[in-house]
Short mmCIF file of C-alpha atoms in Angstrom, two decimals:
data_model
loop_
_atom_site.label_atom_id
_atom_site.label_comp_id
_atom_site.label_asym_id
_atom_site.label_seq_id
_atom_site.Cartn_x
_atom_site.Cartn_y
_atom_site.Cartn_z
CA MET A 1 -13.22 25.50 72.95
CA ALA A 2 -16.64 26.48 75.37
CA SER A 3 -19.15 29.53 74.14
CA VAL A 4 -18.12 32.37 75.51
CA SER A 5 -19.82 35.89 75.86
CA CYS A 6 -19.24 39.13 76.02
CA ALA A 7 -20.54 40.76 79.43
CA GLN A 8 -22.81 43.32 77.46
CA LYS A 9 -24.83 40.98 75.07
CA THR A 10 -26.66 43.46 72.89
CA ARG A 11 -26.08 46.37 70.58
CA ILE A 12 -27.65 49.83 71.03
CA ILE A 13 -28.68 51.60 67.93
CA GLY A 14 -29.78 55.30 68.87
CA ARG A 15 -31.28 55.09 72.02
CA LYS A 16 -33.20 51.36 71.56
CA VAL A 17 -31.46 48.22 72.12
CA ASP A 18 -31.52 46.19 69.12
CA HIS A 19 -31.82 42.26 70.07
CA MET A 20 -31.38 41.06 66.43
CA THR A 21 -28.03 39.13 67.94
CA GLU A 22 -26.19 38.49 71.08
CA PHE A 23 -22.47 38.20 70.99
CA ASN A 24 -21.80 34.77 71.58
CA TRP A 25 -18.20 33.13 70.25
CA SER A 26 -18.15 29.62 69.36
CA ALA A 27 -15.55 27.03 68.46
CA LEU A 28 -17.56 27.26 65.07
CA ASP A 29 -16.88 30.63 64.89
CA GLU A 30 -13.06 30.28 65.39
CA ARG A 31 -13.18 27.42 62.68
CA ALA A 32 -15.17 29.74 60.43
CA VAL A 33 -12.36 32.62 60.75
CA LYS A 34 -9.75 29.84 60.16
CA MET A 35 -11.33 29.03 57.34
CA ALA A 36 -11.82 32.53 56.27
CA LYS A 37 -7.91 32.91 56.36
CA VAL A 38 -7.05 30.13 54.20
CA LEU A 39 -9.71 30.73 51.61
CA SER A 40 -8.12 34.49 51.19
CA ALA A 41 -4.76 32.81 50.89
CA ASP A 42 -5.59 30.40 48.41
CA ALA A 43 -7.28 32.85 46.24
CA VAL A 44 -4.08 35.10 45.96
CA GLU A 45 -2.36 32.17 45.44
CA ARG A 46 -4.16 31.15 42.61
CA ALA A 47 -4.45 34.28 40.79
CA GLY A 48 -0.86 34.72 41.17
CA HIS A 49 -0.88 38.31 42.40
CA GLY A 50 -3.33 40.18 45.02
CA HIS A 51 -3.24 41.53 48.69
CA PRO A 52 -3.26 38.71 51.17
CA GLY A 53 -1.99 40.00 54.18
CA SER A 54 -4.77 42.19 55.52
CA PRO A 55 -7.62 39.63 54.32
CA VAL A 56 -5.91 37.04 56.56
CA SER A 57 -5.54 39.46 59.46
CA LEU A 58 -8.74 41.09 59.13
CA ALA A 59 -10.82 37.80 58.93
CA PRO A 60 -11.76 37.56 62.58
CA ILE A 61 -12.77 41.46 62.51
CA ALA A 62 -14.81 41.23 59.56
CA TYR A 63 -16.08 38.06 60.58
CA THR A 64 -17.32 39.67 63.77
CA LEU A 65 -19.10 42.61 61.88
CA TYR A 66 -21.11 40.53 59.46
CA GLN A 67 -21.93 37.61 62.11
CA HIS A 68 -23.26 40.32 64.96
CA PHE A 69 -23.27 43.67 64.06
CA ILE A 70 -24.06 44.78 60.36
CA LYS A 71 -28.04 44.76 59.98
CA HIS A 72 -28.44 42.67 56.56
CA ASP A 73 -30.31 40.22 54.79
CA PRO A 74 -28.26 38.34 52.11
CA ALA A 75 -31.43 36.98 50.21
CA ASP A 76 -32.00 41.07 49.46
CA PRO A 77 -28.62 42.73 48.94
CA LYS A 78 -30.56 45.96 48.19
CA TRP A 79 -32.99 45.65 51.33
CA ALA A 80 -33.57 49.71 52.07
CA GLY A 81 -33.37 48.77 55.70
CA ARG A 82 -30.03 47.31 55.78
CA ASP A 83 -26.90 48.54 57.49
CA ARG A 84 -24.20 50.11 54.96
CA PHE A 85 -20.87 48.29 54.71
CA ILE A 86 -17.99 50.00 53.08
CA LEU A 87 -14.57 48.18 52.92
CA SER A 88 -12.47 51.62 52.09
CA GLY A 89 -9.35 49.71 51.32
CA GLY A 90 -10.48 47.94 48.40
CA HIS A 91 -7.14 46.36 48.10
CA ALA A 92 -8.04 43.79 50.69
CA SER A 93 -11.76 42.89 48.89
CA LEU A 94 -11.26 39.27 49.90
CA THR A 95 -11.81 40.44 53.42
CA GLN A 96 -15.66 41.02 51.98
CA TYR A 97 -15.87 38.47 49.23
CA VAL A 98 -15.42 35.57 51.95
CA GLN A 99 -17.96 36.72 54.19
CA LEU A 100 -20.13 37.50 51.62
CA PHE A 101 -19.45 33.82 50.50
CA PHE A 102 -20.21 32.91 54.12
CA SER A 103 -23.43 34.89 54.44
CA GLY A 104 -25.06 33.43 51.53
CA TYR A 105 -24.77 36.46 49.18
CA GLY A 106 -24.61 33.86 46.03
CA LEU A 107 -20.97 34.26 45.93
CA THR A 108 -19.64 30.81 45.12
CA LEU A 109 -16.48 28.63 46.03
CA ASP A 110 -15.71 29.23 42.32
CA ASP A 111 -16.34 32.58 42.30
CA LEU A 112 -13.43 32.71 45.06
CA LYS A 113 -11.26 30.61 42.83
CA TYR A 114 -12.04 33.18 39.76
CA PHE A 115 -10.43 36.01 42.26
CA ARG A 116 -9.09 38.50 39.99
CA GLY A 117 -9.74 36.39 37.00
CA GLY A 118 -10.84 38.51 34.10
CA ALA A 119 -13.72 40.59 32.70
CA ASP A 120 -16.39 38.42 33.64
CA THR A 121 -14.96 37.95 37.52
CA ARG A 122 -17.69 38.57 40.16
CA THR A 123 -14.53 38.99 42.66
CA PRO A 124 -12.24 41.47 40.96
CA GLY A 125 -9.40 42.81 42.62
CA HIS A 126 -10.99 45.49 44.15
CA PRO A 127 -14.76 45.99 45.05
CA GLU A 128 -16.86 47.13 42.20
CA TYR A 129 -20.52 48.40 42.40
CA GLY A 130 -22.70 46.95 40.72
CA LEU A 131 -21.07 43.77 40.01
CA THR A 132 -21.20 41.96 43.32
CA PRO A 133 -24.02 41.58 45.25
CA GLY A 134 -23.70 43.26 48.48
CA ILE A 135 -20.83 45.74 47.40
CA GLU A 136 -21.97 49.29 48.22
CA MET A 137 -19.48 51.19 46.55
CA THR A 138 -16.58 51.03 44.24
CA THR A 139 -13.42 51.23 46.41
CA GLY A 140 -9.86 51.17 45.54
CA PRO A 141 -8.13 54.67 45.43
CA LEU A 142 -7.38 54.80 49.15
CA GLY A 143 -9.40 57.32 51.50
CA GLN A 144 -12.46 57.40 49.13
CA GLY A 145 -14.48 54.75 50.94
CA LEU A 146 -13.75 56.07 54.18
CA ALA A 147 -15.01 59.76 52.94
CA SER A 148 -17.80 58.29 51.07
CA ALA A 149 -19.12 56.58 53.98
CA VAL A 150 -19.71 60.06 55.59
CA GLY A 151 -21.78 60.71 52.64
CA PHE A 152 -23.64 57.32 53.54
CA ALA A 153 -24.45 58.41 56.85
CA TYR A 154 -25.39 62.15 55.63
CA GLY A 155 -28.09 60.12 53.29
CA GLN A 156 -29.14 58.54 55.89
CA ARG A 157 -30.11 61.18 58.38
CA PHE A 158 -31.77 63.27 55.41
CA GLU A 159 -33.86 60.85 54.21
CA ARG A 160 -35.17 60.03 57.66
CA GLY A 161 -35.99 63.81 57.97
CA LEU A 162 -37.66 63.83 54.65
CA LEU A 163 -39.96 60.50 55.62
CA ASP A 164 -40.20 59.88 59.55
CA PRO A 165 -38.40 63.42 61.40
CA GLU A 166 -40.43 63.03 64.36
CA ALA A 167 -39.54 59.24 65.51
CA PRO A 168 -37.44 58.82 68.51
CA ALA A 169 -34.17 57.82 67.45
CA GLY A 170 -33.54 54.22 66.80
CA THR A 171 -37.32 53.68 66.19
CA SER A 172 -37.88 54.58 62.92
CA PRO A 173 -37.47 52.35 60.00
CA PHE A 174 -35.17 54.82 58.60
CA ASP A 175 -32.78 54.50 60.73
CA HIS A 176 -29.64 52.38 60.08
CA LYS A 177 -26.04 52.19 60.49
CA VAL A 178 -22.61 52.71 58.48
CA TRP A 179 -19.65 50.54 58.94
CA VAL A 180 -16.45 51.05 57.69
CA ILE A 181 -13.14 48.81 57.75
CA CYS A 182 -10.07 50.99 57.18
CA GLY A 183 -6.28 50.93 57.35
CA GLU A 184 -3.28 53.44 57.37
CA GLY A 185 -3.80 54.15 53.51
CA ASP A 186 -7.08 55.33 53.94
CA VAL A 187 -6.02 57.54 57.04
CA GLU A 188 -2.86 58.77 55.31
CA GLU A 189 -4.69 60.14 52.14
CA GLY A 190 -6.21 64.08 52.59
CA VAL A 191 -9.74 63.19 51.49
CA SER A 192 -10.16 60.74 54.93
CA SER A 193 -9.30 63.88 56.99
CA GLU A 194 -11.15 66.46 54.83
CA ALA A 195 -14.45 63.97 55.45
CA ALA A 196 -13.44 63.02 58.69
CA SER A 197 -13.72 66.73 59.81
CA LEU A 198 -17.03 67.33 58.63
CA ALA A 199 -18.50 64.00 59.91
CA GLY A 200 -17.57 65.22 63.55
CA ASN A 201 -18.81 68.49 62.97
CA GLN A 202 -21.94 67.07 61.91
CA LYS A 203 -22.04 64.96 64.83
CA LEU A 204 -22.57 61.60 62.91
CA GLY A 205 -23.64 59.19 65.14
CA ASN A 206 -24.76 56.38 62.99
CA LEU A 207 -20.90 55.93 61.51
CA THR A 208 -18.71 53.26 63.03
CA VAL A 209 -15.34 52.97 61.68
CA ILE A 210 -12.93 50.13 62.34
CA PHE A 211 -9.30 51.09 61.96
CA ASP A 212 -6.99 48.41 61.13
CA ALA A 213 -3.43 49.35 62.47
CA ASN A 214 -1.27 47.14 61.27
CA HIS A 215 1.93 49.38 60.77
CA ILE A 216 2.69 47.80 57.15
CA GLN A 217 2.44 49.04 54.05
CA ILE A 218 4.24 48.54 50.31
CA GLU A 219 7.35 50.07 51.46
CA GLY A 220 7.16 48.65 54.96
CA ASP A 221 6.65 49.60 58.64
CA THR A 222 4.44 52.69 58.41
CA LYS A 223 6.71 54.42 61.12
CA LEU A 224 8.69 56.11 58.43
CA THR A 225 5.76 58.16 56.99
CA PHE A 226 2.97 58.41 59.65
CA SER A 227 3.35 58.92 63.44
CA GLU A 228 0.94 60.99 65.05
CA ASP A 229 -1.43 59.69 67.31
CA ILE A 230 -4.19 58.90 64.90
CA LEU A 231 -6.78 58.55 68.22
CA ALA A 232 -6.16 62.11 69.11
CA ARG A 233 -6.54 63.41 65.52
CA TYR A 234 -9.85 61.84 65.29
CA ARG A 235 -10.76 63.10 68.75
CA ALA A 236 -9.98 66.67 67.59
CA TYR A 237 -12.26 66.18 64.67
CA GLY A 238 -14.83 65.47 67.16
CA TRP A 239 -15.07 61.41 67.11
CA TYR A 240 -15.68 59.01 69.48
CA THR A 241 -12.23 56.81 69.72
CA ASP A 242 -11.56 53.60 71.29
CA GLU A 243 -8.71 51.23 70.73
CA VAL A 244 -8.72 47.67 71.16
CA SER A 245 -4.86 45.39 70.60
CA PHE A 246 -4.64 42.21 69.52
CA ILE A 247 -1.20 42.13 70.40
CA GLN A 248 -1.02 41.54 74.12
CA PRO A 249 1.41 43.54 76.77
CA ASP A 250 3.53 40.53 76.94
CA GLY A 251 4.04 40.48 73.01
CA SER A 252 1.82 37.28 72.49
CA TYR A 253 -1.29 37.46 69.75
CA LYS A 254 -4.57 37.38 70.73
CA GLU A 255 -7.66 37.80 67.93
CA ASP A 256 -9.71 39.00 71.23
CA VAL A 257 -12.94 39.39 69.30
CA GLN A 258 -14.88 39.80 72.73
CA ALA A 259 -12.86 43.05 73.77
CA LEU A 260 -13.69 44.62 69.83
CA ALA A 261 -17.35 43.41 70.46
CA ALA A 262 -17.51 45.25 73.54
CA ALA A 263 -15.87 48.38 72.08
CA ILE A 264 -18.11 48.75 69.19
CA GLU A 265 -21.36 48.10 71.69
CA LYS A 266 -19.80 50.65 73.91
CA ALA A 267 -19.45 53.08 71.06
CA GLN A 268 -23.25 52.42 69.83
CA GLU A 269 -24.22 54.40 73.13
CA VAL A 270 -22.59 57.37 72.10
CA THR A 271 -25.28 59.07 69.38
CA ASP A 272 -24.17 62.21 69.20
CA LYS A 273 -20.32 61.25 67.48
CA PRO A 274 -18.81 59.09 64.81
CA HIS A 275 -16.94 56.17 66.06
CA PHE A 276 -13.22 55.30 65.32
CA ILE A 277 -12.28 52.16 66.79
CA LYS A 278 -8.71 51.53 66.50
CA VAL A 279 -7.55 47.97 66.11
CA ASN A 280 -3.78 46.85 66.75
CA THR A 281 -3.09 43.98 64.57
CA LEU A 282 -0.10 41.87 62.81
CA ILE A 283 -0.65 41.78 58.95
CA ALA A 284 -0.81 38.07 57.64
CA TRP A 285 -1.26 36.52 61.13
CA PRO A 286 -0.31 33.76 61.94
CA THR A 287 1.45 32.93 58.57
CA PRO A 288 4.83 31.64 59.28
CA GLY A 289 7.63 34.04 57.70
CA LYS A 290 4.79 36.74 56.39
CA THR A 291 3.51 37.81 59.63
CA ASN A 292 3.97 41.41 60.25
CA ASN A 293 5.88 41.50 56.72
CA GLU A 294 5.58 44.08 53.78
CA ALA A 295 5.97 41.19 51.58
CA SER A 296 2.43 39.96 52.59
CA HIS A 297 0.89 43.18 51.81
CA GLY A 298 0.93 43.01 47.74
CA SER A 299 2.15 39.75 46.88
CA LYS A 300 0.95 36.01 46.90
CA LEU A 301 2.57 34.51 50.39
CA GLY A 302 4.00 31.97 48.30
CA GLU A 303 3.25 27.88 48.58
CA GLU A 304 4.96 26.86 51.54
CA ALA A 305 3.70 30.09 53.42
CA VAL A 306 0.12 28.94 52.52
CA LYS A 307 0.76 25.24 54.09
CA GLY A 308 2.15 26.52 56.83
CA LEU A 309 -0.86 28.87 57.56
CA LYS A 310 -3.23 25.83 56.87
CA GLU A 311 -1.59 23.39 59.25
CA LEU A 312 -1.70 26.58 62.15
CA CYS A 313 -5.35 27.05 61.17
CA GLY A 314 -6.13 22.91 60.73
CA PHE A 315 -6.45 22.48 57.23
CA ASP A 316 -4.77 19.81 55.26
CA PRO A 317 -1.79 21.97 53.58
CA GLU A 318 -2.12 19.38 50.52
CA VAL A 319 -6.08 20.72 49.83
CA SER A 320 -6.82 23.90 47.89
CA PHE A 321 -10.19 25.92 49.22
CA PRO A 322 -10.35 23.68 52.10
CA ILE A 323 -14.32 23.87 53.21
CA ASP A 324 -15.04 23.17 56.90
CA GLU A 325 -18.98 22.08 56.24
CA GLU A 326 -19.91 22.69 59.66
CA ALA A 327 -18.60 25.89 60.12
CA LEU A 328 -20.02 27.11 57.16
CA ALA A 329 -23.41 26.07 57.69
CA HIS A 330 -23.05 28.17 61.07
CA ALA A 331 -21.87 31.07 59.70
CA ARG A 332 -24.64 30.77 56.77
CA LYS A 333 -27.23 30.88 59.79
CA VAL A 334 -26.68 34.79 59.64
CA ALA A 335 -28.95 34.59 56.71
CA GLU A 336 -31.88 33.19 59.04
CA ARG A 337 -31.36 36.59 61.41
CA GLY A 338 -31.28 38.87 58.25
CA LEU A 339 -34.33 37.49 57.15
CA ALA A 340 -36.29 38.11 60.42
CA ALA A 341 -35.04 41.62 61.00
CA HIS A 342 -36.15 42.10 57.36
CA LYS A 343 -39.05 40.97 58.44
CA ALA A 344 -39.79 43.16 61.54
CA TRP A 345 -38.79 46.12 58.90
CA ASP A 346 -41.48 45.47 56.92
CA GLU A 347 -43.99 45.38 59.60
CA ALA A 348 -42.76 48.62 61.00
CA LEU A 349 -42.52 50.24 57.45
CA ALA A 350 -45.91 48.82 57.01
CA LYS A 351 -47.16 50.32 60.52
CA TRP A 352 -45.49 53.79 59.02
CA ALA A 353 -46.82 54.05 55.64
CA ALA A 354 -50.34 53.43 57.09
CA GLN A 355 -50.08 56.33 59.45
CA ASN A 356 -48.17 58.63 57.04
CA PRO A 357 -49.93 58.05 53.70
CA ASP A 358 -48.44 61.37 52.26
CA LYS A 359 -45.07 60.17 53.49
CA ALA A 360 -45.62 56.78 52.27
CA ALA A 361 -46.12 58.27 48.88
CA LEU A 362 -43.16 60.48 48.45
CA TYR A 363 -41.35 57.19 49.56
CA GLU A 364 -42.56 54.85 46.98
CA ARG A 365 -41.99 58.10 44.46
CA LEU A 366 -38.19 57.97 45.70
CA LYS A 367 -37.74 54.27 45.44
CA ALA A 368 -39.36 53.97 41.72
CA GLY A 369 -36.81 56.71 41.01
CA LYS A 370 -39.69 59.16 39.43
CA LEU A 371 -39.87 62.70 38.85
CA PRO A 372 -42.49 64.28 41.18
CA GLU A 373 -45.76 65.97 39.85
CA GLY A 374 -44.98 69.14 38.52
CA PHE A 375 -41.59 69.07 37.38
CA ASP A 376 -42.20 69.96 33.92
CA LYS A 377 -44.34 73.23 34.86
CA ALA A 378 -41.65 74.25 36.97
CA ILE A 379 -39.17 74.37 34.18
CA ASP A 380 -41.78 75.73 31.94
CA ASP A 381 -42.62 78.58 34.17
CA LEU A 382 -39.11 79.45 34.92
CA VAL A 383 -38.43 79.64 31.04
CA ALA A 384 -41.14 81.39 30.59
CA GLY A 385 -40.15 84.27 33.28
CA PHE A 386 -37.13 84.82 30.88
CA GLU A 387 -37.60 87.99 28.45
CA VAL A 388 -36.67 86.91 25.15
CA GLY A 389 -33.09 88.36 24.03
CA SER A 390 -32.34 89.30 27.79
CA LYS A 391 -28.51 87.96 28.99
CA VAL A 392 -28.16 86.29 31.91
CA ALA A 393 -24.86 84.67 33.80
CA THR A 394 -24.99 80.91 33.17
CA ARG A 395 -24.42 80.67 37.03
CA LYS A 396 -27.49 82.58 37.80
CA ALA A 397 -29.59 80.59 35.25
CA SER A 398 -27.97 77.63 36.94
CA GLY A 399 -28.85 79.03 39.92
CA ALA A 400 -32.38 79.98 39.11
CA VAL A 401 -33.13 76.31 37.79
CA LEU A 402 -31.91 74.30 40.87
CA ASN A 403 -34.31 76.51 42.87
CA ALA A 404 -37.00 75.87 40.66
CA ILE A 405 -36.65 72.22 40.67
CA ALA A 406 -36.22 72.43 44.47
CA ALA A 407 -39.54 74.19 45.10
CA VAL A 408 -41.34 70.56 43.76
CA MET A 409 -38.13 68.23 44.60
CA PRO A 410 -38.13 67.80 48.09
CA GLU A 411 -35.12 65.21 47.93
CA LEU A 412 -32.64 67.32 45.89
CA TRP A 413 -30.27 68.89 48.35
CA GLY A 414 -26.86 70.10 48.07
CA GLY A 415 -24.25 73.11 48.40
CA SER A 416 -20.53 74.05 47.48
CA ALA A 417 -17.53 74.22 48.82
CA ASP A 418 -17.51 77.61 50.33
CA LEU A 419 -18.46 79.63 47.08
CA GLY A 420 -22.51 79.07 47.50
CA GLY A 421 -22.96 82.70 46.76
CA SER A 422 -20.57 82.66 43.57
CA ASN A 423 -21.86 79.75 42.22
CA ASN A 424 -25.31 80.23 42.72
CA THR A 425 -26.18 76.79 44.54
CA ASN A 426 -28.31 78.17 47.40
CA ILE A 427 -31.37 77.25 48.23
CA LYS A 428 -33.64 79.79 48.85
CA GLY A 429 -35.17 79.31 52.34
CA ALA A 430 -33.74 76.07 53.43
CA ASP A 431 -32.75 75.02 56.68
CA SER A 432 -28.49 74.25 56.41
CA PHE A 433 -27.63 70.63 57.35
CA GLY A 434 -26.13 70.44 60.50
CA PRO A 435 -26.54 70.76 64.32
CA SER A 436 -28.50 73.30 65.53
CA GLU A 437 -26.03 74.71 67.41
CA ASP A 438 -24.25 75.54 64.85
CA ALA A 439 -26.27 78.32 63.54
CA THR A 440 -24.30 81.46 62.34
CA ARG A 441 -25.32 85.24 61.71
CA THR A 442 -25.22 84.57 57.89
CA TRP A 443 -26.81 80.89 58.16
CA PRO A 444 -29.21 81.50 61.20
CA ASN A 445 -31.48 78.55 60.32
CA VAL A 446 -29.33 75.14 60.83
CA SER A 447 -30.89 71.69 61.55
CA GLU A 448 -30.16 68.00 61.30
CA TYR A 449 -32.16 67.55 58.37
CA GLY A 450 -31.76 70.64 56.46
CA ARG A 451 -31.31 70.49 52.61
CA GLN A 452 -28.72 73.32 52.34
CA LEU A 453 -25.12 71.89 52.37
CA HIS A 454 -21.80 73.16 53.07
CA PHE A 455 -18.48 71.93 52.91
CA GLY A 456 -16.21 74.34 53.67
CA VAL A 457 -13.11 74.60 51.46
CA ARG A 458 -12.91 70.94 50.69
CA GLU A 459 -13.75 69.64 47.23
CA PHE A 460 -12.27 66.27 47.02
CA ALA A 461 -14.71 65.47 50.19
CA MET A 462 -17.71 67.38 48.83
CA GLY A 463 -17.34 65.32 45.56
CA ALA A 464 -16.93 61.87 47.73
CA ILE A 465 -19.71 62.65 50.19
CA THR A 466 -21.96 63.30 47.68
CA ASN A 467 -21.03 59.98 45.80
CA GLY A 468 -21.91 58.17 49.07
CA ILE A 469 -25.48 60.29 49.51
CA LEU A 470 -26.25 59.03 46.43
CA LEU A 471 -25.56 55.25 47.09
CA GLY A 472 -26.55 55.23 50.57
CA SER A 473 -29.99 57.01 50.00
CA ASP A 474 -32.64 57.44 47.29
CA THR A 475 -32.44 61.37 47.66
CA ARG A 476 -30.21 63.70 45.01
CA PRO A 477 -27.32 65.46 45.81
CA PHE A 478 -25.45 68.52 43.95
CA ASN A 479 -22.30 69.95 44.50
CA GLY A 480 -20.75 73.46 43.33
CA THR A 481 -17.15 75.39 42.84
CA PHE A 482 -15.30 77.37 40.53
CA PHE A 483 -14.35 75.08 37.11
CA GLN A 484 -10.42 75.37 38.32
CA PHE A 485 -11.02 74.03 41.41
CA SER A 486 -12.80 70.99 40.35
CA ASP A 487 -9.21 70.02 40.36
CA TYR A 488 -9.27 69.05 43.58
CA GLU A 489 -12.58 66.93 43.26
CA ARG A 490 -11.54 65.03 39.97
CA PRO A 491 -10.46 61.65 41.73
CA ALA A 492 -14.18 61.70 43.21
CA VAL A 493 -15.90 62.55 40.05
CA ARG A 494 -13.96 59.81 38.04
CA LEU A 495 -15.15 57.28 40.65
CA ALA A 496 -18.69 58.54 40.08
CA ALA A 497 -18.47 58.14 36.26
CA LEU A 498 -16.82 54.48 37.04
CA MET A 499 -19.99 53.51 38.95
CA GLU A 500 -22.02 54.93 36.76
CA ILE A 501 -24.10 57.10 39.51
CA PRO A 502 -26.11 60.54 38.29
CA ASN A 503 -23.90 62.74 40.78
CA LEU A 504 -24.70 66.66 39.53
CA TYR A 505 -21.62 69.00 39.72
CA VAL A 506 -22.22 72.70 39.28
CA TRP A 507 -18.79 74.03 37.98
CA THR A 508 -19.03 77.75 37.35
CA HIS A 509 -16.31 80.32 36.00
CA ASP A 510 -15.57 78.35 33.38
CA SER A 511 -14.30 80.84 31.11
CA VAL A 512 -10.49 82.11 30.67
CA ALA A 513 -12.06 85.21 29.95
CA LEU A 514 -13.22 85.24 34.02
CA GLY A 515 -9.56 86.12 34.73
CA GLU A 516 -9.57 89.03 37.21
CA ASP A 517 -7.94 86.62 39.75
CA GLY A 518 -5.41 85.69 37.63
CA PRO A 519 -3.75 82.39 35.71
CA THR A 520 -4.38 80.06 39.21
CA HIS A 521 -8.12 80.63 38.92
CA GLN A 522 -8.69 80.44 35.17
CA PRO A 523 -9.52 76.84 33.91
CA ILE A 524 -7.76 76.32 30.83
CA GLU A 525 -7.15 72.46 30.36
CA HIS A 526 -9.89 71.48 32.75
CA LEU A 527 -12.75 70.89 29.83
CA ALA A 528 -10.82 68.72 27.64
CA ALA A 529 -9.33 66.84 30.99
CA PHE A 530 -12.85 66.22 31.82
CA ARG A 531 -14.47 65.12 28.64
CA ALA A 532 -11.67 62.49 28.59
CA ILE A 533 -13.06 60.69 31.48
CA PRO A 534 -15.64 57.71 30.10
CA GLN A 535 -19.16 57.89 31.21
CA LEU A 536 -18.99 61.52 32.63
CA GLU A 537 -21.39 64.05 30.65
CA VAL A 538 -19.62 67.42 30.49
#
């Protein structure tokens, strides 16, 4: 197969062209994608359980992203200048594990063979933060990956504002992108809608979502439960949308990576909207008997189907976990490109630091996770200001503490789910986070780098977004609501506890005595329920 090139040969970041790589697709790329398909199928087959269908059909999409669009350095998975990638549909974890293996993140073929292998596996059934290099967050509960990706995008913008606010778009070492692959289950979950609405409102041009539309769920065709025009929905949220179809008008199937790359490149030119690209696929293609079939979603494909897939992909059907060494070596070259990008970033960071010594000192403190000078004094001064024996509502005391800390800790930011005044989560004198044209009579000062967050009545998204902020930046968010409404936030709280990340929740009105609104607003079982979550301090 001759090498082919997309008409647009560079990707756009902000208003600056990034020449890290051209999009060229060769026979070796095709062979690598086929290898990804059979490795995914073999891993599930060996485990005896898992979700093989999506990793098989997502292989060309994930490979295209990792090889040509995501800025990453496999030698340093925590490189601050990297793009962030979130696989929202965590059940399709092999989609990412195989690309991490291809790219050189330290995952081995034995790791793929030990997929779902037990407590010591590095390739668990769903991606787990802190366990596997290259995994940005734990995903599995559908919708939360996409919602937290909005938080990753929030965090990138706010941290840039702290450190390099005047740099033209695309020229700062603190500019990076957030990439997501999601599926129907993700966009059916309400939390993704809550967060997507906020992403559009915030005009997050640093966020790109690839939506895998394979129309298959465990119970069969999604037309039973999911029939709206998803692109129209996301346009209504304020997103840029596009569509690529691997299913051709004549019914044939072509994994048209050139069309996908062109759509991604075109989307990057839009800097004032998040991007949602729908890709029409057939789950498990081209597996005989399992393509476009719910049987491939959550069960192993079966020996005969896997053999058929291997034959169609050019591999010996009798060989498990086959490796095309030439194709693997080709894929591993992405590490060289990542190293070069990392080196260029280091040089840009050093230049920025020399020109901005005060900001550089802040950056070093944030990276080290240290508290600022004056932190203890701010608390001591606050305590000294309270009269001994006086009474103060706990939520007012909490608000006073937040503001005392905020005065010396610029990385602290946050807000409430439309209850800021009641929760006392407003930061005095702070600009609101958002486009300046969103200023209101009550909140006249709005800027893209503001530190006062407004979530609207979206508790679940609030929890997921602040999780993403924590994971994707070196800033410290907090969020608040009435304790009773923490029920709406609970799944994101549980995920934060699983990841052991220090999210901060301000849940006020926590007494049944504050019951003027009646039993719907009285937290009865909530304290016991949250204390039952492992690794959550209440």
